[in-house]
Coordinates of C-alpha atoms in Angstrom, one line a residue:
Chain A
M240 CA 37.5 3.8 24.1
K241 CA 37.2 0.1 24.6
S242 CA 37.2 -2.0 21.3
Y243 CA 34.4 -4.3 21.7
V244 CA 30.6 -4.1 22.3
V245 CA 27.8 -6.6 23.0
G246 CA 24.7 -6.5 20.8
I247 CA 21.7 -8.2 22.3
D248 CA 18.5 -9.1 20.1
M249 CA 15.7 -9.9 22.3
G250 CA 12.7 -12.0 21.1
G251 CA 9.7 -13.3 22.5
T252 CA 11.1 -16.9 22.5
N253 CA 14.9 -16.4 22.4
T254 CA 17.5 -13.6 23.1
A255 CA 20.5 -14.0 21.1
F256 CA 23.7 -11.9 22.0
G257 CA 27.3 -11.6 20.5
I258 CA 30.4 -9.8 21.0
V259 CA 31.4 -7.4 18.0
D260 CA 34.4 -5.5 17.1
S261 CA 34.5 -2.1 15.3
R262 CA 34.3 -3.7 11.8
G263 CA 31.3 -5.5 12.5
N264 CA 32.6 -9.0 13.2
V265 CA 30.6 -11.2 15.5
L266 CA 33.6 -12.8 17.7
A267 CA 31.2 -15.2 19.5
K268 CA 27.5 -15.7 20.1
D269 CA 25.3 -17.5 22.2
S270 CA 21.6 -17.2 23.3
I271 CA 19.4 -17.8 26.2
R272 CA 15.4 -18.4 26.2
T273 CA 13.5 -15.4 26.9
N274 CA 10.1 -16.8 27.7
T275 CA 11.1 -19.2 30.3
H276 CA 11.5 -16.1 32.9
Q277 CA 8.7 -14.7 34.4
S278 CA 10.8 -12.4 36.4
I279 CA 12.9 -9.9 34.8
N280 CA 15.5 -10.0 37.4
H281 CA 16.0 -14.0 36.8
Y282 CA 16.1 -13.1 33.1
I283 CA 19.0 -10.3 33.4
E284 CA 20.5 -12.7 35.9
E285 CA 20.9 -15.5 33.2
L286 CA 21.9 -13.3 30.5
Y287 CA 24.5 -11.9 32.9
N288 CA 25.9 -15.4 33.6
S289 CA 25.9 -16.4 30.0
L290 CA 27.3 -13.2 28.8
T291 CA 30.0 -12.9 31.3
A292 CA 31.1 -16.3 30.5
L293 CA 31.1 -15.8 26.8
I294 CA 33.4 -12.6 27.3
A295 CA 35.5 -14.5 29.6
A296 CA 36.2 -17.2 27.1
Q297 CA 37.1 -14.6 24.5
G298 CA 39.6 -13.1 26.9
L299 CA 37.8 -9.8 26.7
T300 CA 37.0 -9.3 30.2
G301 CA 36.9 -5.5 30.8
E302 CA 37.1 -4.8 27.2
I303 CA 33.2 -4.4 26.3
G304 CA 32.6 -0.4 26.1
G305 CA 28.7 -0.6 25.8
I306 CA 25.9 -2.9 25.3
G307 CA 23.2 -2.4 22.8
V308 CA 19.8 -4.1 22.8
G309 CA 17.0 -4.4 20.1
A310 CA 13.8 -5.4 21.9
P311 CA 9.9 -5.3 21.2
N312 CA 8.6 -1.8 22.6
A313 CA 11.8 -0.5 23.7
N314 CA 11.7 3.3 24.1
Y315 CA 15.4 4.7 23.5
F316 CA 14.9 7.9 25.5
T317 CA 13.3 6.4 28.6
G318 CA 15.2 2.9 28.5
V319 CA 12.0 1.1 29.3
I320 CA 10.3 -1.8 27.7
E321 CA 6.4 -1.0 27.7
N322 CA 3.7 -3.3 27.5
A323 CA 5.2 -5.6 24.9
A324 CA 2.6 -8.2 23.9
N325 CA 5.4 -10.7 23.1
L326 CA 7.4 -10.8 26.3
P327 CA 6.7 -12.3 29.6
W328 CA 7.2 -8.9 31.5
K329 CA 4.0 -6.9 31.8
G330 CA 3.7 -3.2 32.4
V331 CA 6.9 -1.0 32.4
V332 CA 10.2 -2.7 32.5
P333 CA 13.1 -0.1 33.4
F334 CA 15.3 -2.5 31.3
A335 CA 18.3 -0.2 30.3
S336 CA 18.8 0.6 34.2
L337 CA 18.5 -2.7 35.4
M338 CA 20.8 -4.1 32.8
E339 CA 23.5 -1.2 33.5
K340 CA 23.3 -2.1 37.5
Q341 CA 23.8 -5.7 36.8
F342 CA 26.7 -5.2 34.1
G343 CA 28.4 -1.8 34.9
I344 CA 28.6 -1.2 31.4
P345 CA 26.6 1.7 29.6
V346 CA 23.4 0.2 27.9
K347 CA 21.1 1.6 25.1
I348 CA 18.1 0.1 23.9
T349 CA 15.7 0.4 21.1
N350 CA 13.0 -1.4 18.9
D351 CA 14.3 -4.3 16.6
A352 CA 13.8 -2.1 13.5
N353 CA 15.5 0.7 14.8
A354 CA 18.6 -1.5 15.6
A355 CA 18.2 -2.9 12.2
A356 CA 18.6 0.6 10.8
I357 CA 21.5 1.4 12.8
G358 CA 23.4 -1.9 12.0
E359 CA 22.8 -1.1 8.3
M360 CA 24.2 2.4 8.5
T361 CA 27.3 1.2 10.8
Y362 CA 28.4 -1.8 8.8
G363 CA 25.9 -2.4 6.0
A364 CA 24.0 -1.2 2.8
A365 CA 23.6 2.3 4.0
R366 CA 27.2 3.2 5.1
G367 CA 27.8 6.8 4.7
V368 CA 24.1 7.3 3.6
K369 CA 22.5 10.3 5.5
D370 CA 19.0 9.6 4.5
F371 CA 17.3 6.2 4.2
I372 CA 14.5 4.1 5.2
M373 CA 14.9 0.8 6.6
I374 CA 12.0 -1.6 6.4
T375 CA 11.9 -5.0 7.9
L376 CA 9.5 -7.6 6.4
G377 CA 9.1 -10.5 9.1
T378 CA 6.1 -11.8 11.4
G379 CA 5.5 -8.0 11.3
V380 CA 6.5 -4.9 9.4
G381 CA 9.1 -2.7 11.3
S382 CA 11.1 0.5 10.1
G383 CA 13.9 2.7 11.2
I384 CA 14.3 6.0 9.5
V385 CA 17.3 7.8 9.1
A386 CA 17.5 11.8 8.2
N387 CA 20.3 14.0 8.4
G388 CA 22.6 10.9 9.3
Q389 CA 20.4 10.5 12.7
L390 CA 17.9 7.9 13.4
I391 CA 14.6 9.6 13.9
Y392 CA 13.2 8.8 17.4
G393 CA 10.4 11.5 17.5
N394 CA 9.1 13.3 20.4
D395 CA 8.6 10.2 22.6
G396 CA 10.8 7.7 21.0
N397 CA 8.2 6.0 18.9
A398 CA 8.7 7.3 15.5
G399 CA 9.2 4.9 12.4
E400 CA 5.8 2.7 13.1
L401 CA 5.5 2.3 9.3
G402 CA 4.0 -1.1 9.6
H403 CA 1.2 0.5 11.4
V404 CA 0.5 3.3 8.4
I405 CA -3.1 2.7 7.4
V406 CA -2.9 1.8 3.7
R407 CA -6.3 0.4 3.1
P408 CA -9.2 2.4 5.3
N409 CA -11.3 -0.3 6.8
G410 CA -9.0 -3.0 5.7
R411 CA -7.8 -6.0 7.5
L412 CA -7.8 -6.1 11.4
C413 CA -4.4 -5.6 12.7
G414 CA -3.2 -7.0 15.8
C415 CA -3.0 -3.0 17.1
G416 CA -6.9 -3.1 17.0
R417 CA -7.0 -1.0 14.0
K418 CA -7.8 -1.8 10.2
G419 CA -5.8 -1.9 7.1
C420 CA -2.3 -1.4 8.5
L421 CA 0.6 -2.2 6.1
E422 CA 1.4 -4.9 8.3
T423 CA -1.7 -6.9 7.7
Y424 CA -1.0 -7.0 4.0
T425 CA 2.8 -7.4 3.7
S426 CA 4.1 -9.1 6.7
A427 CA 4.6 -12.9 6.5
T428 CA 1.5 -13.2 8.2
G429 CA -0.1 -10.9 5.8
V430 CA 1.0 -13.0 2.9
A431 CA -0.6 -16.1 4.2
H432 CA -3.5 -14.1 4.7
T433 CA -3.7 -13.3 1.1
A434 CA -2.9 -16.7 0.2
R435 CA -6.3 -17.9 2.0
E436 CA -8.2 -14.9 0.4
F437 CA -7.1 -15.6 -3.0
L438 CA -7.8 -19.3 -2.6
E439 CA -11.4 -18.7 -1.3
L440 CA -12.2 -15.8 -3.9
Q441 CA -10.5 -17.3 -7.0
K442 CA -11.3 -20.4 -8.8
A443 CA -7.8 -20.9 -10.4
D444 CA -5.8 -24.1 -9.7
S445 CA -2.7 -23.8 -7.4
L446 CA -0.2 -26.0 -5.6
L447 CA -1.3 -24.4 -2.5
R448 CA -4.8 -26.2 -2.6
R449 CA -2.8 -29.0 -1.4
I450 CA -2.3 -27.5 1.8
P451 CA -4.7 -27.2 4.4
M452 CA -5.8 -23.9 4.2
Q453 CA -5.2 -22.7 7.8
E454 CA -1.7 -23.9 7.6
I455 CA -0.3 -21.9 4.6
T456 CA 2.8 -20.1 5.3
S457 CA 4.6 -17.1 3.3
K458 CA 7.1 -19.8 2.8
D459 CA 4.7 -22.2 1.2
V460 CA 3.6 -19.5 -1.0
Y461 CA 7.4 -18.8 -2.0
D462 CA 8.1 -22.5 -2.6
A463 CA 4.9 -22.6 -5.0
A464 CA 5.7 -19.3 -6.8
I465 CA 9.3 -20.2 -7.9
V466 CA 8.2 -23.3 -9.7
G467 CA 5.7 -21.2 -11.5
D468 CA 2.5 -21.7 -9.5
K469 CA 0.5 -18.5 -11.0
L470 CA -1.7 -17.8 -8.2
S471 CA 1.3 -17.6 -5.8
V472 CA 3.1 -15.3 -8.1
E473 CA 0.2 -13.2 -8.1
I474 CA 0.1 -13.2 -4.1
F475 CA 3.5 -11.5 -4.3
E476 CA 2.4 -9.3 -7.0
Y477 CA -0.5 -8.2 -4.7
T478 CA 1.8 -7.9 -1.8
G479 CA 4.6 -5.9 -3.7
K480 CA 2.1 -3.7 -5.2
I481 CA 1.1 -2.6 -1.7
L482 CA 4.3 -2.0 -0.4
G483 CA 5.5 0.1 -3.3
E484 CA 2.4 2.3 -3.1
A485 CA 3.1 2.7 0.8
F486 CA 7.0 3.4 -0.3
A487 CA 6.2 6.2 -2.7
N488 CA 4.3 7.9 0.3
F489 CA 7.3 7.5 2.7
I490 CA 9.6 8.8 0.0
A491 CA 7.3 12.0 -0.1
F492 CA 7.9 12.3 3.6
S493 CA 11.5 12.1 3.9
S494 CA 13.1 11.9 0.3
P495 CA 15.4 9.0 1.1
K496 CA 18.4 8.2 -0.9
M497 CA 17.5 4.4 -0.5
I498 CA 15.0 2.3 0.9
V499 CA 16.7 -0.9 2.6
L500 CA 14.7 -4.3 2.8
F501 CA 15.3 -6.7 5.4
G502 CA 13.6 -9.9 6.8
G503 CA 12.3 -13.3 5.6
L504 CA 9.9 -11.9 2.8
T505 CA 13.1 -10.5 0.8
H506 CA 14.2 -14.0 0.2
A507 CA 11.5 -14.2 -2.5
G508 CA 13.9 -11.7 -4.2
D509 CA 12.4 -10.5 -7.6
L510 CA 9.1 -12.0 -7.0
I511 CA 8.6 -9.3 -4.6
L512 CA 11.2 -6.9 -5.5
K513 CA 9.9 -6.2 -9.0
P514 CA 6.4 -5.5 -8.2
I515 CA 7.4 -3.4 -5.4
K516 CA 9.8 -1.4 -7.6
K517 CA 7.1 -1.1 -10.2
A518 CA 4.4 0.3 -8.1
M519 CA 6.6 2.6 -6.4
E520 CA 7.8 4.1 -9.6
E521 CA 4.3 4.4 -10.8
N522 CA 3.2 6.3 -7.5
L523 CA 5.9 8.5 -7.0
L524 CA 5.8 12.1 -7.5
R525 CA 7.6 13.3 -10.6
V526 CA 10.5 14.8 -8.7
F527 CA 11.4 11.3 -6.9
K528 CA 10.9 9.2 -10.0
G529 CA 13.9 6.9 -10.8
K530 CA 16.0 8.6 -7.9
V531 CA 15.2 6.1 -4.9
E532 CA 17.4 3.0 -4.7
L533 CA 15.7 -0.2 -3.4
V534 CA 18.4 -2.3 -2.0
L535 CA 18.5 -5.4 0.3
S536 CA 20.3 -5.3 3.5
Q537 CA 24.1 -6.3 3.4
L538 CA 24.2 -7.6 6.9
N539 CA 24.7 -11.5 7.2
E540 CA 21.2 -12.7 8.3
A541 CA 22.4 -15.0 10.8
D542 CA 24.2 -12.1 12.6
A543 CA 22.2 -9.1 11.6
A544 CA 19.8 -8.5 14.8
I545 CA 23.0 -8.9 17.0
L546 CA 25.0 -6.5 14.8
G547 CA 22.0 -3.9 14.4
A548 CA 21.8 -4.0 18.5
S549 CA 25.5 -3.9 18.7
A550 CA 25.8 -0.7 16.6
L551 CA 23.9 1.0 19.4
G552 CA 26.6 -0.4 21.7
W553 CA 29.0 1.8 20.2
E554 CA 26.7 4.9 21.0
A555 CA 26.3 3.6 24.5
A556 CA 30.2 3.5 24.9
Q557 CA 30.8 7.1 24.0
Chain B
M1289 CA 27.0 38.8 13.8
K1290 CA 25.1 41.4 12.2
S1291 CA 21.6 42.0 13.9
Y1292 CA 19.1 42.0 11.1
V1293 CA 17.8 39.7 8.1
V1294 CA 15.8 40.1 5.1
G1295 CA 13.1 37.6 4.3
I1296 CA 11.5 37.2 0.8
D1297 CA 8.3 35.5 0.1
M1298 CA 8.3 34.8 -3.5
G1299 CA 4.9 34.1 -5.1
G1300 CA 3.8 33.6 -8.8
T1301 CA 2.2 37.3 -8.5
N1302 CA 3.9 39.3 -6.1
T1303 CA 7.1 39.0 -4.1
A1304 CA 6.9 40.5 -0.7
F1305 CA 10.1 41.2 1.6
G1306 CA 10.8 42.7 4.9
I1307 CA 13.5 43.5 7.1
V1308 CA 13.5 41.5 10.5
D1309 CA 15.2 41.8 13.8
S1310 CA 16.1 38.8 16.2
R1311 CA 12.7 38.7 17.8
G1312 CA 10.9 38.4 14.8
N1313 CA 9.8 41.9 14.4
V1314 CA 9.1 43.0 10.7
L1315 CA 10.8 46.8 11.0
A1316 CA 9.6 47.4 7.3
K1317 CA 8.4 45.9 4.2
D1318 CA 7.4 46.2 0.6
S1319 CA 6.9 44.3 -2.3
I1320 CA 7.3 44.1 -6.1
R1321 CA 5.7 42.3 -8.9
T1322 CA 7.0 38.8 -9.9
N1323 CA 5.2 38.0 -13.1
T1324 CA 6.0 41.0 -15.1
H1325 CA 9.7 40.2 -15.2
Q1326 CA 10.3 37.7 -18.0
S1327 CA 14.0 38.1 -17.2
I1328 CA 15.3 36.5 -13.9
N1329 CA 18.2 39.3 -14.1
H1330 CA 15.8 42.1 -14.5
Y1331 CA 13.5 40.8 -11.6
I1332 CA 16.8 40.5 -9.2
E1333 CA 17.6 44.1 -10.3
E1334 CA 14.3 45.5 -9.2
L1335 CA 14.3 43.5 -6.2
Y1336 CA 18.0 44.9 -5.4
N1337 CA 16.6 48.5 -6.1
S1338 CA 13.6 48.3 -4.0
L1339 CA 15.3 46.2 -1.3
T1340 CA 18.2 48.5 -1.1
A1341 CA 15.8 51.7 -0.6
L1342 CA 14.0 49.9 2.0
I1343 CA 17.0 49.1 4.0
A1344 CA 18.5 52.4 3.6
A1345 CA 15.4 54.2 4.7
Q1346 CA 15.6 52.2 7.9
G1347 CA 19.2 53.4 8.3
L1348 CA 20.4 50.0 8.3
T1349 CA 22.8 49.8 5.3
G1350 CA 25.3 47.1 5.9
E1351 CA 23.7 45.7 8.9
I1352 CA 21.8 42.9 7.0
G1353 CA 23.4 39.6 7.9
G1354 CA 21.5 37.2 5.5
I1355 CA 18.9 36.8 3.3
G1356 CA 16.3 33.9 3.5
V1357 CA 14.1 33.2 0.4
G1358 CA 10.8 31.1 0.3
A1359 CA 9.7 30.4 -3.1
P1360 CA 8.2 27.6 -5.2
N1361 CA 10.4 24.7 -6.1
A1362 CA 13.4 26.1 -4.3
N1363 CA 15.9 23.7 -3.4
Y1364 CA 18.0 24.2 -0.1
F1365 CA 21.0 22.2 -1.0
T1366 CA 21.5 23.7 -4.6
G1367 CA 20.2 27.1 -4.3
V1368 CA 18.1 26.6 -7.5
I1369 CA 14.5 27.1 -8.5
E1370 CA 13.6 24.3 -11.0
N1371 CA 10.6 24.0 -13.4
A1372 CA 8.3 26.2 -11.0
A1373 CA 5.0 26.0 -12.7
N1374 CA 3.7 29.4 -11.4
L1375 CA 6.9 31.5 -12.1
P1376 CA 7.8 33.2 -15.2
W1377 CA 11.2 31.6 -15.5
K1378 CA 11.5 28.1 -16.9
G1379 CA 14.2 25.5 -16.4
V1380 CA 16.7 25.7 -13.9
V1381 CA 17.2 29.1 -12.2
P1382 CA 20.5 29.3 -9.9
F1383 CA 18.6 31.9 -7.7
A1384 CA 20.8 31.7 -4.5
S1385 CA 24.0 32.5 -6.4
L1386 CA 22.3 35.2 -8.8
M1387 CA 21.0 37.0 -5.5
E1388 CA 24.4 36.6 -3.6
K1389 CA 26.3 38.0 -6.6
Q1390 CA 23.9 40.9 -6.7
F1391 CA 23.5 41.5 -3.0
G1392 CA 26.9 40.7 -1.7
I1393 CA 24.9 39.1 1.4
P1394 CA 24.6 35.3 1.9
V1395 CA 21.5 33.7 0.6
K1396 CA 19.5 30.7 1.3
I1397 CA 16.3 29.5 -0.5
T1398 CA 13.9 26.7 0.4
N1399 CA 10.1 26.3 -0.6
D1400 CA 7.4 28.2 1.1
A1401 CA 6.2 25.3 3.5
N1402 CA 9.6 24.7 4.8
A1403 CA 10.3 28.3 5.4
A1404 CA 7.1 28.3 7.2
A1405 CA 8.2 25.5 9.5
I1406 CA 11.5 27.4 10.0
G1407 CA 9.6 30.4 11.1
E1408 CA 7.2 28.8 13.5
M1409 CA 10.3 27.3 15.3
T1410 CA 12.2 30.5 15.3
Y1411 CA 9.5 32.7 16.3
G1412 CA 6.0 31.0 16.7
A1413 CA 4.1 28.2 18.0
A1414 CA 7.0 25.5 17.7
R1415 CA 9.8 27.6 19.7
G1416 CA 11.9 25.0 21.4
V1417 CA 10.1 22.1 19.8
K1418 CA 12.4 19.5 18.3
D1419 CA 9.9 17.4 16.6
F1420 CA 6.8 19.0 14.8
I1421 CA 5.2 18.9 11.3
M1422 CA 4.0 22.2 9.8
I1423 CA 1.0 21.8 7.4
T1424 CA 0.1 24.7 5.3
L1425 CA -3.6 24.7 3.9
G1426 CA -3.9 27.2 1.1
T1427 CA -4.3 27.0 -2.6
G1428 CA -2.2 24.0 -2.5
V1429 CA -1.2 21.8 0.7
G1430 CA 2.5 22.2 1.7
S1431 CA 4.7 21.0 4.6
G1432 CA 7.7 21.2 6.5
I1433 CA 9.0 18.5 8.8
V1434 CA 11.4 19.1 12.0
A1435 CA 12.9 16.1 13.4
N1436 CA 15.6 16.3 16.0
G1437 CA 15.5 19.9 16.0
Q1438 CA 16.5 20.0 12.1
L1439 CA 14.2 20.5 9.1
I1440 CA 14.3 17.4 7.1
Y1441 CA 15.4 18.3 3.6
G1442 CA 16.2 14.5 2.4
N1443 CA 18.5 13.3 0.1
D1444 CA 17.7 15.9 -2.7
G1445 CA 16.2 18.7 -0.7
N1446 CA 12.6 17.7 -1.7
A1447 CA 11.5 16.0 1.6
G1448 CA 8.0 17.0 3.1
E1449 CA 5.9 16.8 0.0
L1450 CA 2.9 15.6 2.4
G1451 CA 0.5 17.4 0.2
H1452 CA 1.2 14.7 -2.4
V1453 CA 1.0 11.6 -0.4
I1454 CA -1.9 9.7 -2.1
V1455 CA -4.8 9.4 0.4
R1456 CA -7.2 8.0 -2.0
P1457 CA -6.0 5.4 -4.5
N1458 CA -7.5 6.5 -8.1
G1459 CA -9.1 9.3 -6.5
R1460 CA -9.2 12.7 -7.8
L1461 CA -6.8 14.0 -10.5
C1462 CA -4.0 16.1 -9.2
G1463 CA -2.0 18.9 -10.6
C1464 CA 0.9 16.9 -10.3
G1465 CA -0.5 14.2 -12.7
R1466 CA -1.3 11.5 -10.2
K1467 CA -4.6 10.7 -8.4
G1468 CA -5.9 11.1 -5.0
C1469 CA -3.1 13.4 -3.5
L1470 CA -4.1 14.8 -0.2
E1471 CA -3.9 18.3 -1.8
T1472 CA -6.9 17.3 -4.2
Y1473 CA -9.2 17.1 -1.3
T1474 CA -7.9 19.3 1.8
S1475 CA -6.5 22.6 -0.1
A1476 CA -9.0 25.4 -0.8
T1477 CA -9.4 24.2 -4.2
G1478 CA -10.0 20.8 -2.9
V1479 CA -12.6 22.0 -0.6
A1480 CA -14.5 23.9 -3.4
H1481 CA -14.2 20.8 -5.5
T1482 CA -15.9 18.8 -2.7
A1483 CA -18.5 21.5 -2.5
R1484 CA -19.3 21.0 -6.2
E1485 CA -19.5 17.2 -5.6
F1486 CA -21.9 17.4 -2.7
L1487 CA -24.2 19.8 -4.6
E1488 CA -24.2 17.2 -7.5
L1489 CA -24.5 14.0 -5.6
Q1490 CA -26.9 15.1 -2.8
K1491 CA -30.4 16.5 -2.8
A1492 CA -30.2 18.6 0.3
D1493 CA -30.9 22.2 0.2
S1494 CA -28.1 24.7 0.9
L1495 CA -27.2 28.5 0.6
L1496 CA -24.4 27.2 -1.7
R1497 CA -26.9 26.4 -4.2
R1498 CA -27.4 30.4 -4.6
I1499 CA -24.0 30.4 -6.2
P1500 CA -23.1 29.4 -9.7
M1501 CA -21.6 25.9 -9.2
Q1502 CA -18.2 26.8 -10.9
E1503 CA -17.6 29.9 -8.9
I1504 CA -17.9 28.5 -5.4
T1505 CA -14.8 29.1 -3.2
S1506 CA -13.7 27.7 0.1
K1507 CA -14.6 31.1 1.6
D1508 CA -18.1 30.6 0.3
V1509 CA -18.2 27.4 2.1
Y1510 CA -17.0 28.9 5.2
D1511 CA -19.6 31.7 5.0
A1512 CA -22.4 29.3 4.8
A1513 CA -21.0 26.9 7.4
I1514 CA -20.9 29.5 10.2
V1515 CA -24.4 30.4 9.5
G1516 CA -25.3 26.8 10.1
D1517 CA -25.7 25.5 6.4
K1518 CA -25.8 21.9 7.0
L1519 CA -24.2 20.7 3.7
S1520 CA -21.3 23.3 4.3
V1521 CA -20.6 21.9 8.0
E1522 CA -20.5 18.4 6.3
I1523 CA -17.8 19.6 3.7
F1524 CA -15.7 20.7 6.4
E1525 CA -16.2 17.4 8.3
Y1526 CA -15.3 15.3 5.3
T1527 CA -12.2 17.6 4.5
G1528 CA -11.0 17.4 8.1
K1529 CA -11.6 13.8 8.4
I1530 CA -9.4 13.2 5.4
L1531 CA -6.7 15.6 6.9
G1532 CA -7.0 13.7 10.3
E1533 CA -6.8 10.2 8.8
A1534 CA -3.6 11.5 7.1
F1535 CA -2.1 13.0 10.1
A1536 CA -2.5 9.9 11.9
N1537 CA -0.1 8.2 9.4
F1538 CA 2.4 11.0 9.5
I1539 CA 2.7 10.6 13.3
A1540 CA 3.5 7.0 12.6
F1541 CA 6.3 8.3 10.5
S1542 CA 8.2 11.0 12.8
S1543 CA 6.2 11.0 16.1
P1544 CA 5.9 14.7 16.3
K1545 CA 5.1 16.7 19.5
M1546 CA 2.9 18.9 17.5
I1547 CA 1.3 19.5 14.0
V1548 CA 1.2 23.2 13.4
L1549 CA -1.4 24.4 10.7
F1550 CA -1.3 27.4 8.7
G1551 CA -3.1 29.0 5.9
G1552 CA -6.4 30.3 4.8
L1553 CA -8.5 27.0 5.6
T1554 CA -7.7 27.3 9.4
H1555 CA -9.7 30.5 9.7
A1556 CA -12.8 27.8 9.7
G1557 CA -11.5 27.2 13.4
D1558 CA -13.3 24.4 14.9
L1559 CA -15.6 23.6 11.7
I1560 CA -12.3 21.8 10.4
L1561 CA -10.2 21.4 13.7
K1562 CA -12.6 19.3 15.4
P1563 CA -13.3 16.8 12.6
I1564 CA -9.2 16.8 12.1
K1565 CA -8.7 15.9 15.7
K1566 CA -11.6 13.4 15.9
A1567 CA -10.4 11.7 12.8
M1568 CA -6.7 11.7 14.0
E1569 CA -7.4 10.4 17.3
E1570 CA -9.6 7.6 16.1
N1571 CA -6.9 6.6 13.5
L1572 CA -3.9 6.9 15.9
L1573 CA -1.9 3.8 16.8
R1574 CA -2.7 3.4 20.6
V1575 CA 1.1 4.6 21.6
F1576 CA 0.5 7.9 20.2
K1577 CA -3.3 8.5 21.1
G1578 CA -4.0 11.9 22.9
K1579 CA -0.1 12.8 22.8
V1580 CA 0.1 14.8 19.6
E1581 CA -1.1 18.6 19.8
L1582 CA -2.8 20.0 16.9
V1583 CA -2.3 23.9 17.2
L1584 CA -2.5 26.9 15.0
S1585 CA 0.4 28.9 13.4
Q1586 CA 1.4 32.0 15.9
L1587 CA 2.8 33.9 13.3
N1588 CA 0.7 37.0 12.3
E1589 CA -0.6 36.0 9.0
A1590 CA 0.3 39.2 7.2
D1591 CA 3.9 38.7 7.9
A1592 CA 4.2 34.9 8.4
A1593 CA 5.8 34.3 4.9
I1594 CA 8.2 36.9 5.4
L1595 CA 9.0 35.9 9.0
G1596 CA 9.4 32.4 7.6
A1597 CA 11.8 33.2 5.0
S1598 CA 13.7 35.3 7.4
A1599 CA 14.3 32.9 9.7
L1600 CA 16.4 31.2 7.0
G1601 CA 18.2 34.3 6.8
W1602 CA 19.8 33.8 10.3
E1603 CA 21.0 30.5 8.9
A1604 CA 22.7 32.1 5.8
A1605 CA 24.3 34.7 8.2
Q1606 CA 25.9 32.2 10.4

């Protein structure tokens, strides 16, 4: 088997890619724009040119065994990207087969959160762990579920949509068109939403009142919370409580050894981790109490998405 | 490999057991009392005597390859039964090893709902299905989850406690000590509870008012509903709605091909199935809509528990 793989992290704006060895070292990386390519063929062509140059510069031409891709709405089973709201290509794109044709290398794709879970299992906090749940807390909330040492894709490749578990019936309107999804409360966007709600409904003074209401971000809430702003601390407590309650239900499903957290919101550290842990333990069925670890991703954040995708490259290479 | 297995269904009152062939035929069955045995050794001794006689009567002495047991709080990994509230033996009982010592045949144990899932996969509605969720609606609500063709036991053997997913924060008090568990609304007991609540809170006339409030059972609600009692129909609609909402969340977790329903409450047929299906579809993330089958168990109810346990016997026999 060849000794290197490529991981590609496709986002709505940029696509980052890197060459990775079997120990999870990113030997070289680069990126191209995603959203400037209205044609999928042009996008793949630019990707091919940039990636081929990167591989050649490392003297690794012919040494790449597989390519793994993490992308929005990517289906592991079919290799297609379907109706991705944040990508320029509408409808059904047979991405894996187009890539294989261009590169002549086996390609596997899955969504970003599944890629993160595989990355964590291959190189990170979940090495050797057969049952865990990966939760990504970013602009949205994603998840990847591993049971019996395998990622759960489900019947149609869409398993692990835990950001869209309804936690508050008739709650906040979600981008998916339904109401009360976990994501509407616990994504970075959800935290900013909570901030606006708290500021409107409560009289308390807060550093956040210095920022125009519609411009408040989760980063602002964090900045205020770490200098002791009470309202901002409460926003994280509220967010953590909803996450902890949801985690207690997830645990009743698959009884994981650990829940691994990743993404921007985890930078808040104990401000969010403590309320999560508290609400999780309070809501757990007795048989699970005190047994499930809550851990942070051990992947270097700058490389995590590439690493996650690259882990799937090893699977493609087999 | 030997051609027959034994399935044992241990309940709090009775223990039923049967000899099963590879096509799922129950060749012979019998039962003993569970709750008359304060000593686990005496219980196993009686089980041994009865079962050995049954096997001998079929001319199958020496032909049994494995024994599978479905029992409350049984742990597949450790083979122990731990703190089962409804069994006479307290603390930790190393049931599988005690049984193997007595019988000289490999023994595997798991809880009843997991056994039901394996039974359905081996002989029933889920033959050949790699991703499904089994939900048992009886005195309690149990579940067994199959993903990638394997039962999910989780890190400690306790996965699939979907009866104890909290669906109504601060809702009804559950036997587990927490509030708002699915089981408190959608078990047979939960339906009777709903009936009492509806009768108290609503003025509407109902056939149920002829029964002393504390004696109403889910069977009474069914009997009234099929002759058109409006309040009773609403009780099933309410129950089905909560189940359907919960199923929509379960589907976001493991993306099953089907949900298989089993247990007394399913006798209500469309009275409960239609509201489940409606609420499930309404609450599903778009990518899952119209894709997940809701089916009834195909195991003969009288033999289902024995068949489920026996399916684990094949695993023990390997």
